[in-house]
XYZ file of C-alpha atoms in Angstrom:
393
model
C 159.987 139.099 112.134
C 161.542 135.696 112.089
C 160.445 133.046 109.694
C 160.926 129.580 110.983
C 161.830 126.603 108.902
C 159.335 123.817 107.966
C 160.051 120.445 106.458
C 156.796 120.284 104.301
C 157.342 123.555 102.472
C 159.492 122.014 99.623
C 157.564 118.763 99.583
C 154.342 120.768 99.248
C 155.714 123.073 96.517
C 156.778 119.913 94.648
C 153.169 118.803 94.781
C 151.825 121.973 92.910
C 150.915 121.375 89.330
C 150.150 123.546 86.356
C 146.833 121.695 86.164
C 144.022 122.504 88.613
C 143.507 120.218 91.149
C 140.328 121.526 93.024
C 137.132 122.018 90.930
C 134.316 123.861 92.524
C 131.008 122.597 90.839
C 127.858 124.866 91.319
C 125.181 122.196 91.340
C 122.307 124.624 91.189
C 121.626 128.309 91.731
C 118.855 127.675 93.687
C 118.522 128.113 97.477
C 116.045 127.619 100.374
C 117.855 130.445 102.559
C 117.361 134.093 102.320
C 120.566 135.433 103.788
C 120.430 139.055 104.156
C 124.139 139.600 102.797
C 123.648 137.242 99.867
C 124.839 138.569 96.491
C 122.983 136.126 94.498
C 119.342 136.201 93.528
C 118.879 132.573 94.065
C 116.104 131.792 96.138
C 113.782 128.774 95.153
C 110.841 130.195 93.293
C 109.904 127.059 91.008
C 111.729 124.012 89.585
C 115.198 123.685 90.827
C 117.791 124.088 88.075
C 120.740 121.744 88.239
C 123.945 121.248 86.453
C 123.449 118.931 83.450
C 125.050 115.354 83.933
C 126.675 115.543 80.682
C 128.907 118.622 82.152
C 129.534 116.343 85.254
C 130.730 113.734 82.983
C 133.123 115.912 81.063
C 134.517 117.026 84.066
C 135.457 113.282 85.037
C 136.652 112.626 81.573
C 138.947 115.248 82.003
C 139.927 114.120 85.439
C 140.549 110.701 84.411
C 142.979 111.740 81.547
C 144.728 114.468 83.640
C 147.448 112.353 84.957
C 146.811 113.865 88.226
C 146.985 111.576 91.537
C 144.188 113.451 93.511
C 141.372 115.843 92.256
C 139.081 117.465 94.684
C 135.573 118.046 93.635
C 133.752 120.752 95.698
C 129.835 120.543 95.420
C 128.514 123.958 95.847
C 125.307 126.114 95.252
C 122.952 127.741 95.798
C 121.916 124.946 98.046
C 123.036 121.503 96.594
C 120.936 119.583 98.634
C 118.042 120.804 96.648
C 119.060 118.739 93.700
C 118.085 115.624 95.705
C 119.873 112.543 96.790
C 119.135 110.651 93.467
C 121.120 113.464 91.731
C 124.217 112.572 93.619
C 123.754 109.007 93.259
C 123.855 109.489 89.452
C 127.169 111.657 89.889
C 128.648 108.737 91.620
C 127.402 106.251 88.958
C 129.416 108.664 86.485
C 132.382 108.573 88.617
C 132.419 104.795 88.673
C 133.123 104.909 85.042
C 136.034 107.142 85.268
C 137.989 105.082 88.389
C 141.552 104.795 87.338
C 144.568 103.516 89.219
C 146.592 106.115 90.990
C 143.548 108.709 90.937
C 141.729 109.660 93.946
C 138.716 111.781 93.895
C 138.155 113.631 97.008
C 134.696 115.189 97.692
C 133.473 117.906 99.686
C 130.048 119.867 99.750
C 128.901 123.189 101.136
C 125.361 123.021 102.644
C 123.439 125.593 104.712
C 122.417 122.246 106.518
C 118.540 122.956 106.650
C 117.794 119.828 104.489
C 120.401 117.359 106.197
C 118.586 114.309 107.493
C 119.493 110.561 108.069
C 119.368 109.795 104.229
C 121.853 112.533 103.473
C 123.972 111.695 106.337
C 124.324 108.212 105.002
C 125.116 109.279 101.453
C 127.921 111.520 103.164
C 129.318 108.571 104.884
C 129.038 106.150 102.108
C 130.677 108.153 99.631
C 133.399 109.684 101.947
C 132.087 113.397 101.495
C 133.367 116.156 103.650
C 130.947 118.438 104.635
C 131.027 122.213 105.041
C 128.256 124.059 106.634
C 127.331 127.816 106.869
C 126.716 128.937 110.488
C 127.352 132.364 111.415
C 127.392 131.917 115.398
C 124.715 131.817 118.271
C 121.330 131.810 117.292
C 120.436 135.519 117.815
C 123.373 136.288 115.406
C 122.582 133.407 112.702
C 118.895 133.848 112.586
C 119.060 137.464 112.137
C 121.437 137.092 109.131
C 120.417 133.799 107.760
C 116.525 133.071 108.146
C 115.130 130.397 105.626
C 113.358 131.388 102.444
C 110.168 131.125 104.312
C 111.307 133.600 106.944
C 111.673 131.056 109.579
C 114.721 130.673 111.723
C 117.128 128.121 110.640
C 119.718 128.026 113.437
C 118.139 124.768 115.492
C 117.914 122.997 112.304
C 121.412 123.790 111.385
C 122.654 122.845 114.851
C 120.888 119.566 114.784
C 122.547 118.749 111.189
C 125.850 119.259 112.678
C 125.361 117.386 115.876
C 123.915 114.420 114.013
C 126.765 114.449 111.368
C 129.249 114.636 113.918
C 127.814 111.889 115.768
C 127.908 109.883 112.536
C 131.646 110.194 112.241
C 131.662 112.660 109.365
C 134.036 115.317 108.828
C 132.455 118.707 109.226
C 133.896 122.140 109.041
C 132.075 125.627 109.493
C 132.076 128.812 107.766
C 130.804 132.021 109.347
C 130.496 135.375 107.778
C 131.624 138.429 109.879
C 129.293 141.327 109.668
C 128.587 144.538 111.439
C 126.551 142.283 114.046
C 129.475 139.963 114.651
C 131.687 142.936 115.857
C 132.079 143.125 119.883
C 130.863 139.533 120.248
C 134.101 137.964 119.539
C 134.333 135.944 123.005
C 130.733 134.444 122.831
C 131.328 133.618 118.890
C 134.502 131.642 119.580
C 132.986 129.874 122.733
C 130.003 129.049 120.626
C 132.123 127.546 117.824
C 134.383 125.670 120.402
C 131.535 123.948 121.885
C 130.774 122.152 118.635
C 132.210 119.057 117.592
C 133.248 120.324 114.062
C 136.801 119.941 112.851
C 137.279 123.759 112.189
C 135.536 127.007 111.338
C 136.534 129.737 108.978
C 135.625 133.389 109.510
C 134.847 135.277 106.244
C 134.575 139.066 106.083
C 131.452 140.630 104.530
C 132.629 142.701 101.640
C 131.260 143.903 98.359
C 131.293 140.795 96.353
C 128.287 142.431 93.916
C 127.231 145.831 93.078
C 123.988 144.953 94.850
C 125.892 145.031 98.142
C 127.085 148.294 97.774
C 126.270 150.332 101.125
C 124.707 147.214 102.758
C 124.284 147.928 106.490
C 126.427 144.601 107.229
C 129.525 145.386 105.550
C 132.608 145.638 107.543
C 135.816 147.508 106.589
C 139.400 145.936 106.714
C 139.801 147.539 110.249
C 137.030 145.989 111.549
C 138.090 142.602 110.385
C 141.473 143.266 111.797
C 139.960 144.064 115.298
C 137.719 141.160 115.166
C 140.215 138.629 114.264
C 142.709 139.827 116.874
C 139.943 139.509 119.632
C 139.288 136.051 118.162
C 142.951 135.092 118.262
C 143.302 136.073 121.909
C 140.448 134.205 123.049
C 141.156 131.042 120.838
C 144.749 131.255 122.277
C 143.574 131.463 125.924
C 141.101 128.354 125.421
C 144.071 126.093 124.835
C 143.159 122.479 124.234
C 139.267 123.198 124.097
C 139.438 125.272 121.189
C 138.162 124.604 117.683
C 140.659 124.710 114.650
C 140.188 128.053 112.791
C 141.643 127.972 109.308
C 142.499 131.410 109.053
C 144.622 131.791 112.197
C 146.092 128.392 111.483
C 147.146 129.069 107.982
C 148.716 132.415 109.378
C 150.817 130.163 111.742
C 151.683 127.940 109.005
C 152.951 130.763 106.782
C 155.078 132.423 109.693
C 156.663 128.920 110.717
C 157.825 128.288 106.982
C 154.814 125.968 106.144
C 152.835 126.273 102.761
C 149.461 127.788 103.691
C 146.527 125.401 102.760
C 143.750 127.959 102.230
C 143.538 129.268 98.696
C 143.601 132.770 99.868
C 146.862 132.395 101.574
C 148.593 129.832 99.243
C 149.382 132.117 96.180
C 148.310 128.995 94.101
C 144.974 130.159 92.496
C 145.639 128.068 89.385
C 144.974 125.048 91.438
C 141.201 126.137 91.280
C 138.745 126.345 88.596
C 134.860 126.767 89.170
C 131.839 125.570 86.739
C 128.748 127.217 87.024
C 125.405 125.293 86.879
C 124.906 126.292 83.078
C 128.413 124.842 82.221
C 130.229 128.070 82.076
C 134.050 127.784 83.325
C 135.502 130.481 85.561
C 139.029 130.306 87.173
C 137.626 130.564 90.645
C 134.501 130.835 92.348
C 135.231 134.504 93.334
C 135.039 135.460 89.568
C 131.724 133.528 89.168
C 129.230 135.446 86.622
C 131.945 138.141 85.758
C 131.901 138.107 82.051
C 135.441 139.124 81.596
C 136.425 135.912 83.372
C 134.315 133.509 81.742
C 136.545 131.040 79.784
C 133.934 129.202 77.804
C 131.349 126.421 78.373
C 131.785 122.590 78.585
C 128.431 122.251 76.695
C 130.579 123.619 73.572
C 134.103 122.460 74.471
C 136.031 119.942 76.494
C 137.369 121.256 79.754
C 141.023 120.311 78.278
C 140.417 122.452 75.358
C 139.391 125.563 77.684
C 142.118 124.911 79.827
C 144.684 125.121 77.056
C 143.423 128.612 75.709
C 145.814 131.413 75.814
C 142.990 133.311 77.578
C 143.152 130.984 80.473
C 146.916 131.078 80.624
C 147.078 134.800 80.467
C 144.850 135.045 83.529
C 147.210 132.708 85.361
C 149.716 134.709 84.397
C 148.203 137.986 85.542
C 147.353 136.944 88.959
C 150.756 135.703 89.637
C 152.106 139.209 89.563
C 151.790 140.720 92.966
C 151.692 144.572 93.932
C 154.927 146.422 94.496
C 154.029 146.587 98.109
C 154.349 142.745 98.519
C 157.889 142.629 97.236
C 159.670 143.348 100.314
C 157.064 142.342 102.835
C 158.318 140.388 106.021
C 155.136 138.060 105.824
C 155.041 137.516 102.053
C 155.469 133.664 102.667
C 152.367 133.520 105.063
C 150.343 135.704 102.811
C 151.352 135.182 99.371
C 149.553 138.641 98.313
C 145.842 137.566 99.452
C 142.881 136.617 97.125
C 143.545 138.129 93.500
C 139.787 138.603 93.362
C 140.265 141.487 95.818
C 143.283 143.014 94.229
C 141.716 143.161 90.926
C 141.588 146.997 89.666
C 138.911 146.276 86.885
C 141.424 147.042 84.055
C 142.278 143.237 83.687
C 145.285 143.557 86.407
C 145.672 142.468 89.806
C 147.976 145.214 91.100
C 145.948 146.678 93.583
C 147.110 146.362 97.381
C 145.193 143.552 99.268
C 142.665 145.294 101.364
C 143.272 142.867 104.228
C 147.067 143.261 104.342
C 147.279 145.104 107.510
C 144.964 142.440 109.090
C 147.425 139.896 108.271
C 150.396 141.709 109.152
C 149.062 142.600 112.635
C 147.966 138.986 113.262
C 151.530 137.841 112.106
C 153.235 140.100 114.490
C 150.954 138.573 117.545
C 151.594 135.115 116.423
C 155.223 135.491 115.921
C 155.538 137.183 119.255
C 153.860 134.298 120.945
C 155.949 131.654 119.194
C 159.259 133.374 120.166
C 157.862 133.424 123.837
C 157.086 129.940 123.885
C 160.183 128.614 121.800
C 160.746 126.447 118.992
C 159.478 123.207 120.776
C 156.008 124.925 121.041
C 155.669 125.541 116.993
C 152.678 122.776 116.846
C 150.913 124.374 119.594
C 150.078 128.175 119.789
C 151.056 129.213 123.318
C 148.510 130.750 125.613
C 149.857 134.190 125.654
C 147.371 137.085 125.494
C 148.029 140.639 123.872
C 146.679 144.080 124.396
C 148.339 145.392 121.260
C 145.789 147.321 119.061
C 145.618 146.638 115.388
C 147.109 149.346 113.184
């Protein structure tokens, strides 16, 4: 399989640092949705528990002293909007104390969209917050899987939020969980997302993220996801300029053309990410949240700099860099980089299990490279409109 060159690979590699540059901050564990596939037990049942502001200040203190040029802060939940606008106003007051020449704070927030109103939109606009919205597709699919905690459907409210935010000029990206209900509806799903004015969408396979999901009726296999993404790719290619950006596919394209992927699950740069729970606990990634073997300490007991300098943290960084033997001679290693370490974890402290979506990526890479070769090098910036009938293997 040919690998094309790309000017930015060396430049982007040079930008990688030993320090984490993206911090996922769990603002609260409360949520006002009752998604049937959720691995958390976080429906609102009283007062909303929020991350202490002294923990937030420690994050900023570390960032200001880190020497980094950019630090991305991802505000997550639960549902972060449950913390209220005043909470975020306090956060930005803290940030003002830690502004430094040559340091840029980049903000994004992941929401279910239910509480978005004009006041929130103004906060997002004035504070330059990129917004990610969770929406699984058309109403019949989304409302079946993602009702509000009250039991009422949420789709119309989410669509209204997306429309209002994009009309206000906000950067909006979407995330959709792929379940058994999604299979066979690929054309309708991609048409639905392409009709929205959001910047991009990412498709996330529903897998076992916690023991409570074992045997769940919504779970899909790697083969299911391969078939789904293959059909999505074909329809996406056919739509041409009318299509929405699909982060999974575009990272595959970046990889097979020699560019450095940007999604963490493709980049092989897990060390660039850390996650902080609402109680101040530090984890090396959101995928390891609440797993005690990966809890690196608490920011209420130690500084972030201290926790990031421990041998335990550096051992983890070294362990996830080790790839399974099956990756050594793989023709798409530059596009895949071994996949997400959380799904290669074998439970014995090692990350040497074969990535479960390996064949999904190999199959998509074959489709993409065939199309790129057919179009010629001049068409690398645009995936050509070539449709395939090859079945996933």
